[in-house]
mmCIF file of C-alpha atoms in Angstrom:
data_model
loop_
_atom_site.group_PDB
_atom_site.id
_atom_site.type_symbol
_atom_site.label_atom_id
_atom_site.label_comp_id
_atom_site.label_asym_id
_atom_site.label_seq_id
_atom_site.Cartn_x
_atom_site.Cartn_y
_atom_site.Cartn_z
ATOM 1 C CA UNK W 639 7.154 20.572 24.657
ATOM 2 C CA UNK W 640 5.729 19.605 28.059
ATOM 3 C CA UNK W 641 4.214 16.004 28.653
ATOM 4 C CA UNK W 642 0.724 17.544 29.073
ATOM 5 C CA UNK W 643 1.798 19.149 25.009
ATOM 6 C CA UNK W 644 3.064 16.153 23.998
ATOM 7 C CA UNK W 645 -0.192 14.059 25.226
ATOM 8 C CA UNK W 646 -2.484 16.849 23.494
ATOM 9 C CA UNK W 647 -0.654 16.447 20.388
ATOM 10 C CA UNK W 648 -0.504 12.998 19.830
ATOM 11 C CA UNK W 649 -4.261 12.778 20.492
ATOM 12 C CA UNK W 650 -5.204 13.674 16.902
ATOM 13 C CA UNK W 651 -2.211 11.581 15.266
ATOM 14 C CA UNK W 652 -3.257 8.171 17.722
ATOM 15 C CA UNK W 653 -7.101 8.568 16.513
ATOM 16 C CA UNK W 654 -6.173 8.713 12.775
ATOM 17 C CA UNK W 655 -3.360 6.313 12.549
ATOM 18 C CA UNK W 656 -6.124 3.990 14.503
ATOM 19 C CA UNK W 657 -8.985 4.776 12.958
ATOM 20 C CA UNK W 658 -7.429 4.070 9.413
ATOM 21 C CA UNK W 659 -6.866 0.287 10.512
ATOM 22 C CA UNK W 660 -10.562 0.736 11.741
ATOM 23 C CA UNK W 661 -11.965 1.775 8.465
ATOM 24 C CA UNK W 662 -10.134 -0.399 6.495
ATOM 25 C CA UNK W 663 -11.561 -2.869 4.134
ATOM 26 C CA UNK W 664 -9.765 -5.922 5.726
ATOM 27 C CA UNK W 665 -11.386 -4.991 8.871
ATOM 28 C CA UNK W 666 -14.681 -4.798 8.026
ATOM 29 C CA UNK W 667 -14.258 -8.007 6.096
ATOM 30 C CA UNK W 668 -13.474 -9.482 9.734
ATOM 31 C CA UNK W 669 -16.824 -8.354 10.910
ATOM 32 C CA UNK W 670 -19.179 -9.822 7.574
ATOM 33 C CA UNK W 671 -16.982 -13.215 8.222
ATOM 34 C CA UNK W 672 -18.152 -12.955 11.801
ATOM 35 C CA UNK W 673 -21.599 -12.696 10.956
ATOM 36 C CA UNK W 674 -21.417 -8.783 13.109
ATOM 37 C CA UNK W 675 -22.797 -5.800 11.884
ATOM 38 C CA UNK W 676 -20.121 -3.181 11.867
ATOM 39 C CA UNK W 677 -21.688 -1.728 15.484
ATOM 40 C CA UNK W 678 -21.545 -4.998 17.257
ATOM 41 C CA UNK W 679 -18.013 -6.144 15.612
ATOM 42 C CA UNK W 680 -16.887 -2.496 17.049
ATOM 43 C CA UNK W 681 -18.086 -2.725 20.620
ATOM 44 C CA UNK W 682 -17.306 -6.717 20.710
ATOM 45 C CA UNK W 683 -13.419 -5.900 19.685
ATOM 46 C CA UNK W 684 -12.715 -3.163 21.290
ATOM 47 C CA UNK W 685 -14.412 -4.344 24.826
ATOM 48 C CA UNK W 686 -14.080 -8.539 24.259
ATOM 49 C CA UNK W 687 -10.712 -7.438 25.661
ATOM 50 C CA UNK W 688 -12.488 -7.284 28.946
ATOM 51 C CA UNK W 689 -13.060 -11.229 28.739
ATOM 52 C CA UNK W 690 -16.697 -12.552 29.702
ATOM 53 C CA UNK W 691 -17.892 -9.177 31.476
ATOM 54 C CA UNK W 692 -22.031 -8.427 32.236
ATOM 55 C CA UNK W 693 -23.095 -5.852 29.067
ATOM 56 C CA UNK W 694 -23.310 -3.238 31.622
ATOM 57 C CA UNK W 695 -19.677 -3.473 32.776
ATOM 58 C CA UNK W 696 -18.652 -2.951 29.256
ATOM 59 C CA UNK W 697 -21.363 -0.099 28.726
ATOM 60 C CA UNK W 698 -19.100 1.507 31.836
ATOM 61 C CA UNK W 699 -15.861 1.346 30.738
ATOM 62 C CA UNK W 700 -16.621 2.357 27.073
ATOM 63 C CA UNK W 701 -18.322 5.229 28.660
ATOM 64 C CA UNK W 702 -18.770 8.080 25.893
ATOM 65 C CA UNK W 703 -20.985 6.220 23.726
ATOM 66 C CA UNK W 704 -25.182 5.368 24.744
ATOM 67 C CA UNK W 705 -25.081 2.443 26.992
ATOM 68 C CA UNK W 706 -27.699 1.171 25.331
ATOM 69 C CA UNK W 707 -25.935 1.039 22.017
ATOM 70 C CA UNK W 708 -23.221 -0.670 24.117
ATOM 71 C CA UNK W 709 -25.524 -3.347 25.056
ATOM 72 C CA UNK W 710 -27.471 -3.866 22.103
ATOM 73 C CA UNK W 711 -23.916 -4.339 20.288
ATOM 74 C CA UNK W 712 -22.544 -6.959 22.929
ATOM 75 C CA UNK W 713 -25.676 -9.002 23.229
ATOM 76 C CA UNK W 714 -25.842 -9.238 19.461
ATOM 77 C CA UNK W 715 -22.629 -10.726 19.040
ATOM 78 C CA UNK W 716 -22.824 -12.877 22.302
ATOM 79 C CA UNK W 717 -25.329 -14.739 20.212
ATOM 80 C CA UNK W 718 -22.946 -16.147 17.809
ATOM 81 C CA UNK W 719 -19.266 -15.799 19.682
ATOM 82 C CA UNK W 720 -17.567 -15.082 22.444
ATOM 83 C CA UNK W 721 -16.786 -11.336 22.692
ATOM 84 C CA UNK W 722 -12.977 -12.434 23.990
ATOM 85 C CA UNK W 723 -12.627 -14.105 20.676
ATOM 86 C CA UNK W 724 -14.049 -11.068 18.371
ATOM 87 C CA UNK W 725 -11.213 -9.017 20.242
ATOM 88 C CA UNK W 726 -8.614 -11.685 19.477
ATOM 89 C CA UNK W 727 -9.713 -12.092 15.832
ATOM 90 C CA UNK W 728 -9.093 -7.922 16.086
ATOM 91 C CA UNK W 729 -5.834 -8.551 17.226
ATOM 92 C CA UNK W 730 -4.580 -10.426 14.778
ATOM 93 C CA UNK W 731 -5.868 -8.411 11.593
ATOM 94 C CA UNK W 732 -4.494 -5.283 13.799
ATOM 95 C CA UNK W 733 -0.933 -6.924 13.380
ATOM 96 C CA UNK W 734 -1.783 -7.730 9.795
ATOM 97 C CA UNK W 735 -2.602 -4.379 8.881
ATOM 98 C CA UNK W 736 0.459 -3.583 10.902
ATOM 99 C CA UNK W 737 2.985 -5.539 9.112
ATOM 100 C CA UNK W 738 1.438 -4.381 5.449
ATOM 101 C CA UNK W 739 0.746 -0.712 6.186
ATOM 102 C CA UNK W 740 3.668 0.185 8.608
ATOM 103 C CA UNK W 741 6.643 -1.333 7.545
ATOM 104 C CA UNK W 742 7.510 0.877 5.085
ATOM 105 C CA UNK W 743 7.738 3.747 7.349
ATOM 106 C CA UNK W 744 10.957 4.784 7.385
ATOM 107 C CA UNK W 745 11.641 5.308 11.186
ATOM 108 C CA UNK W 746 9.080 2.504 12.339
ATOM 109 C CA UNK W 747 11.738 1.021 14.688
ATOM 110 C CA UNK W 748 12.337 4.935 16.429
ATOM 111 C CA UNK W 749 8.214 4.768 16.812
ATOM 112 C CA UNK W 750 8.403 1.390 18.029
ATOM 113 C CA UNK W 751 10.456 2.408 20.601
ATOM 114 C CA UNK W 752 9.077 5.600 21.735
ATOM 115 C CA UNK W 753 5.598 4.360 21.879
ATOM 116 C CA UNK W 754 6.494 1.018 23.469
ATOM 117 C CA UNK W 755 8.128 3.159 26.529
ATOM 118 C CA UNK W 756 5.053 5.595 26.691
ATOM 119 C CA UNK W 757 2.755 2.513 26.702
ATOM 120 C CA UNK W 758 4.868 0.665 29.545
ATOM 121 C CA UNK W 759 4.950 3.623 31.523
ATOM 122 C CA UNK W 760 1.123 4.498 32.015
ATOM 123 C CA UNK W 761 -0.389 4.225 35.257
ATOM 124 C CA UNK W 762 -3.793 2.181 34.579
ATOM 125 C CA UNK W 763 -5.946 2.173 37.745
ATOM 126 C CA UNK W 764 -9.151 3.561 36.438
ATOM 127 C CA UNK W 765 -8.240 2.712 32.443
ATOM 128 C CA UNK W 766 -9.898 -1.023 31.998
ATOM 129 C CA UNK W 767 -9.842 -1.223 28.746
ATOM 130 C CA UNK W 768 -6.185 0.053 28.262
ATOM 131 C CA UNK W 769 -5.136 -2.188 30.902
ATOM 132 C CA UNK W 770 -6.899 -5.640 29.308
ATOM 133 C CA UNK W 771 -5.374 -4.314 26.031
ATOM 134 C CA UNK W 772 -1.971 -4.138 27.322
ATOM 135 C CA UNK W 773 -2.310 -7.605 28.755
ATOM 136 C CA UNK W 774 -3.360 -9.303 25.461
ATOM 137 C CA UNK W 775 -0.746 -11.387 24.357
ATOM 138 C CA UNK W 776 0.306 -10.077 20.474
ATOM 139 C CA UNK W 777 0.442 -12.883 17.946
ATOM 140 C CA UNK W 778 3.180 -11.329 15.920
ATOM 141 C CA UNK W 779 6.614 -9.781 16.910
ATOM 142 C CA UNK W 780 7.609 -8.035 13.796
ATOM 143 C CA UNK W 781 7.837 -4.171 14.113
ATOM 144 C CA UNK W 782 5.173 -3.194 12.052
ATOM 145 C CA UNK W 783 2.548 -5.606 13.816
ATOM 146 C CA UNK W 784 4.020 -4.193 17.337
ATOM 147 C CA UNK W 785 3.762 -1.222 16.548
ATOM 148 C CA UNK W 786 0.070 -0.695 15.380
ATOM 149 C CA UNK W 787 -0.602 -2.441 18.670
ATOM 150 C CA UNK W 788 1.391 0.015 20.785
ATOM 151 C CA UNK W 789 -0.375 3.036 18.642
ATOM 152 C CA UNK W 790 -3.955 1.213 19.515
ATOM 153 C CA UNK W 791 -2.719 0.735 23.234
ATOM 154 C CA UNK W 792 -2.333 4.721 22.824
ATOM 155 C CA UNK W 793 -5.148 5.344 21.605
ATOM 156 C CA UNK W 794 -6.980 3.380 24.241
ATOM 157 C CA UNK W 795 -5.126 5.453 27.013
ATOM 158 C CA UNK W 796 -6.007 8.263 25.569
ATOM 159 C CA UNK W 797 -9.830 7.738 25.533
ATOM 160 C CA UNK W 798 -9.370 6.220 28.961
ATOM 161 C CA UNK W 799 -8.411 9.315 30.611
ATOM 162 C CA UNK W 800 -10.554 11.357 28.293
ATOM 163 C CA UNK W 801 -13.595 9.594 30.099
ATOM 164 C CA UNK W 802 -12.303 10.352 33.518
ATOM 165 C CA UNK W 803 -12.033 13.642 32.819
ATOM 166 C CA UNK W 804 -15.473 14.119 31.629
ATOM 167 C CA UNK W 805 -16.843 12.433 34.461
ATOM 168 C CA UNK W 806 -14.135 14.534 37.015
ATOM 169 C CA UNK W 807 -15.460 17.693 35.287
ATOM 170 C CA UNK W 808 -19.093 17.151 36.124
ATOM 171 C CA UNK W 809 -20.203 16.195 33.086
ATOM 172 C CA UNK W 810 -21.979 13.284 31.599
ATOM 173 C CA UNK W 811 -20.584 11.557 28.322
ATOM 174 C CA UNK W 812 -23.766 12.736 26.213
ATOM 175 C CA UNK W 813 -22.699 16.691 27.712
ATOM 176 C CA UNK W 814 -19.046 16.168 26.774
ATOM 177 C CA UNK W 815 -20.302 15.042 23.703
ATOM 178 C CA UNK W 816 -22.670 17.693 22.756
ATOM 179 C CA UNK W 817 -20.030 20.111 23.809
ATOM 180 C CA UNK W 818 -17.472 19.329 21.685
ATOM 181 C CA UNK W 819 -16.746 19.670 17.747
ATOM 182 C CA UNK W 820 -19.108 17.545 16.125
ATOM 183 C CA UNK W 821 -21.929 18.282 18.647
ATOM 184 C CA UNK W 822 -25.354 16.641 18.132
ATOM 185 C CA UNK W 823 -24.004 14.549 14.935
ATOM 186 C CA UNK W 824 -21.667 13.162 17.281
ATOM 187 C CA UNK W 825 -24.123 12.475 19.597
ATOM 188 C CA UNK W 826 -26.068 10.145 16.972
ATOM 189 C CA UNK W 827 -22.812 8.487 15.716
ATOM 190 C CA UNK W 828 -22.287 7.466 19.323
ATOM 191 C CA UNK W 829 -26.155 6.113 19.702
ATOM 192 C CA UNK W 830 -27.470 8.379 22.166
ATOM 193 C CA UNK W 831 -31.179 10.382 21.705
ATOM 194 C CA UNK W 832 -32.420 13.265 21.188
ATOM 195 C CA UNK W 833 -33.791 15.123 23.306
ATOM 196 C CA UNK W 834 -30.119 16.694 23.465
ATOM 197 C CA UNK W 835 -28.976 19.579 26.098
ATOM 198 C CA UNK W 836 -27.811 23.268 25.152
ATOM 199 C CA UNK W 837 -23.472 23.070 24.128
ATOM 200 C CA UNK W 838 -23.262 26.880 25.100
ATOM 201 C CA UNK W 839 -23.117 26.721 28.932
ATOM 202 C CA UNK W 840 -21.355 23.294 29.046
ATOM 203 C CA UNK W 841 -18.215 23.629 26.870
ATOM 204 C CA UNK W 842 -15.838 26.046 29.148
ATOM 205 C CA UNK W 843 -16.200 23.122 31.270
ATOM 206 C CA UNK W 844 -15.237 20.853 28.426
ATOM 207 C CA UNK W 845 -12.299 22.863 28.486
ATOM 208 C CA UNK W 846 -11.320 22.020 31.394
ATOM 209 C CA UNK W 847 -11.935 18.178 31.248
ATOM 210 C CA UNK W 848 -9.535 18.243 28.330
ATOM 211 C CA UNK W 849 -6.597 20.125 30.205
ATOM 212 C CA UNK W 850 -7.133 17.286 32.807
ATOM 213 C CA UNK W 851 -7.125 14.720 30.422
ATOM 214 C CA UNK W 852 -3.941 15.760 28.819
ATOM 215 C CA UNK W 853 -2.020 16.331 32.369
ATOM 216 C CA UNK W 854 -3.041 12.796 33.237
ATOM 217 C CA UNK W 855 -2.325 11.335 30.012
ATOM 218 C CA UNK W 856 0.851 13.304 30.047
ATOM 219 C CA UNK W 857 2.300 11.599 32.824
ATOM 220 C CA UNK W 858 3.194 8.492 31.036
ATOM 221 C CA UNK W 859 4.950 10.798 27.992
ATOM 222 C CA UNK W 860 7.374 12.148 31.039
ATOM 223 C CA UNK W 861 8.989 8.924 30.336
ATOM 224 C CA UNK W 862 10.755 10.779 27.326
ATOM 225 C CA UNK W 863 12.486 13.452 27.681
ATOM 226 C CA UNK W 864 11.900 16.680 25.951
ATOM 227 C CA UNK W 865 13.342 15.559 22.765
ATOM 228 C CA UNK W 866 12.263 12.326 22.280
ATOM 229 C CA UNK W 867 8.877 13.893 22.654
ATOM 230 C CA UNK W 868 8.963 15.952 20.141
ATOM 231 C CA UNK W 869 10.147 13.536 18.034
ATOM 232 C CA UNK W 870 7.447 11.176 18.500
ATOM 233 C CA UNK W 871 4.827 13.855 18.020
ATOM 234 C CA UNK W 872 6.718 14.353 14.763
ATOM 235 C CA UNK W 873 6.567 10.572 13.547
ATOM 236 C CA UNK W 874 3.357 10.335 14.370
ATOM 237 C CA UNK W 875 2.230 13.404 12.151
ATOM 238 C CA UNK W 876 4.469 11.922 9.061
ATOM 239 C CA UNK W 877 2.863 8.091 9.690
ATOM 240 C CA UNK W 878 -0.550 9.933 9.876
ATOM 241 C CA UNK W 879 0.203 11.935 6.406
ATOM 242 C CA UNK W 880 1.065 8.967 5.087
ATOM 243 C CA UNK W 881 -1.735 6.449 5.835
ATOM 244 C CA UNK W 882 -3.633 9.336 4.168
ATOM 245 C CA UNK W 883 -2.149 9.459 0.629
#
């Protein structure tokens, strides 16, 4: 297993491990305490990382989803808190669901590990919002809590380079979009309007952006060495099964 294989595999394993604390009821509880709808809570935590940043900065650096969406979302909950502090608050019930969802996995300190040297090792120039995510200070130091930060960190990587890609490949976020799996329902999920442009003579170059995406995301899993990659891939497929169950 290369590092460009090992990148491409943990892509599905990072956005469903993540997207479970995402979905979770404890997180959307966050967002009704807030006073957020679910949109704004989503673009103010994942993007309040940035600190006190114009809309349009964060509309940027989120990049695949309609940057008016973006906008309307950060405005909405600059009305009642800081965005810095909706990404804090995120934080913390991230460690939360850390500590009561991954400490039971049996090899969480191997993943701990393994991620945490992946995560040190990435190379952010052009990845904001990985890079003010790496800088956040974590609340909690116990191995579940670190963990579902590195995984999140990974995550964020991960869609980092996935947007340079795109945007390497010619393409704009609403063609990569379009393009890919879930096609014009994705397209609506991630706020942007109809009218919507023809997938067929846009994916082979899709294709592409992807293989670029995992070579440049697979530079930071060279830090392992052809073992320890595979074995990461492999505890993050058993942690995904599990959250599942």
């Amino acid at each position: 297993m290369t590092p460009e294989q090992a990148a491409a595999n943990a892509k599905t394993g990072l956005a469903t491990i993540v997207g479970a604390f995402a979905e979770s009821p404890q997180t959307l509880r966050r967002a009704r305490l807030l006073g957020l709808s679910g949109w704004a809570y989503h673009v103010s935590a994942r993007a309040g990382a940035l600190g006190d940043v114009r809309p349009e900065t964060v509309a940027a650096s989120i990049g695949l989803i309609a940057p008016e969406a973006v906008i309307d979302g950060w405005e909405a909950t600059a009305k009642t808190s800081a965005p810095m502090e909706v990404a804090t608050w995120h934080l913390h019930e991230l460690c939360t669901w850390g500590v009561e969802q991954l400490s039971g996995f049996p090899r969480l300190a191997r993943l701990h590990e393994l991620t945490r040297r992946v995560a040190a090792a990435v190379d952010y120039a052009g990845l904001p919002l990985f890079a003010a995510w790496r800088a956040m200070p974590v609340p909690d130091q116990t191995p579940g809590a670190q963990a579902a930060v590195l995984l999140h960190q990974l995550h964020e990587h991960r869609l980092g380079v996935q947007l340079v890609a795109v945007r390497a490949s010619g393409l704009t976020p609403l063609q990569a979009i379009i393009a890919g799996p879930e096609g014009e329902t994705g397209a609506v999920a991630f706020g942007w309007q109809p009218p919507y442009p023809p997938a067929g003579p846009i994916v082979r170059r899709l294709m592409w952006a992807e293989s670029v995406a995992d070579a440049m995301a697979g530079q930071a899993y060279a830090t392992l060495d052809l073992g320890e990659r595979v074995e990461l891939i492999g505890l993050l497929e058993s942690l995904r099964h599990r959250l599942a169950q």
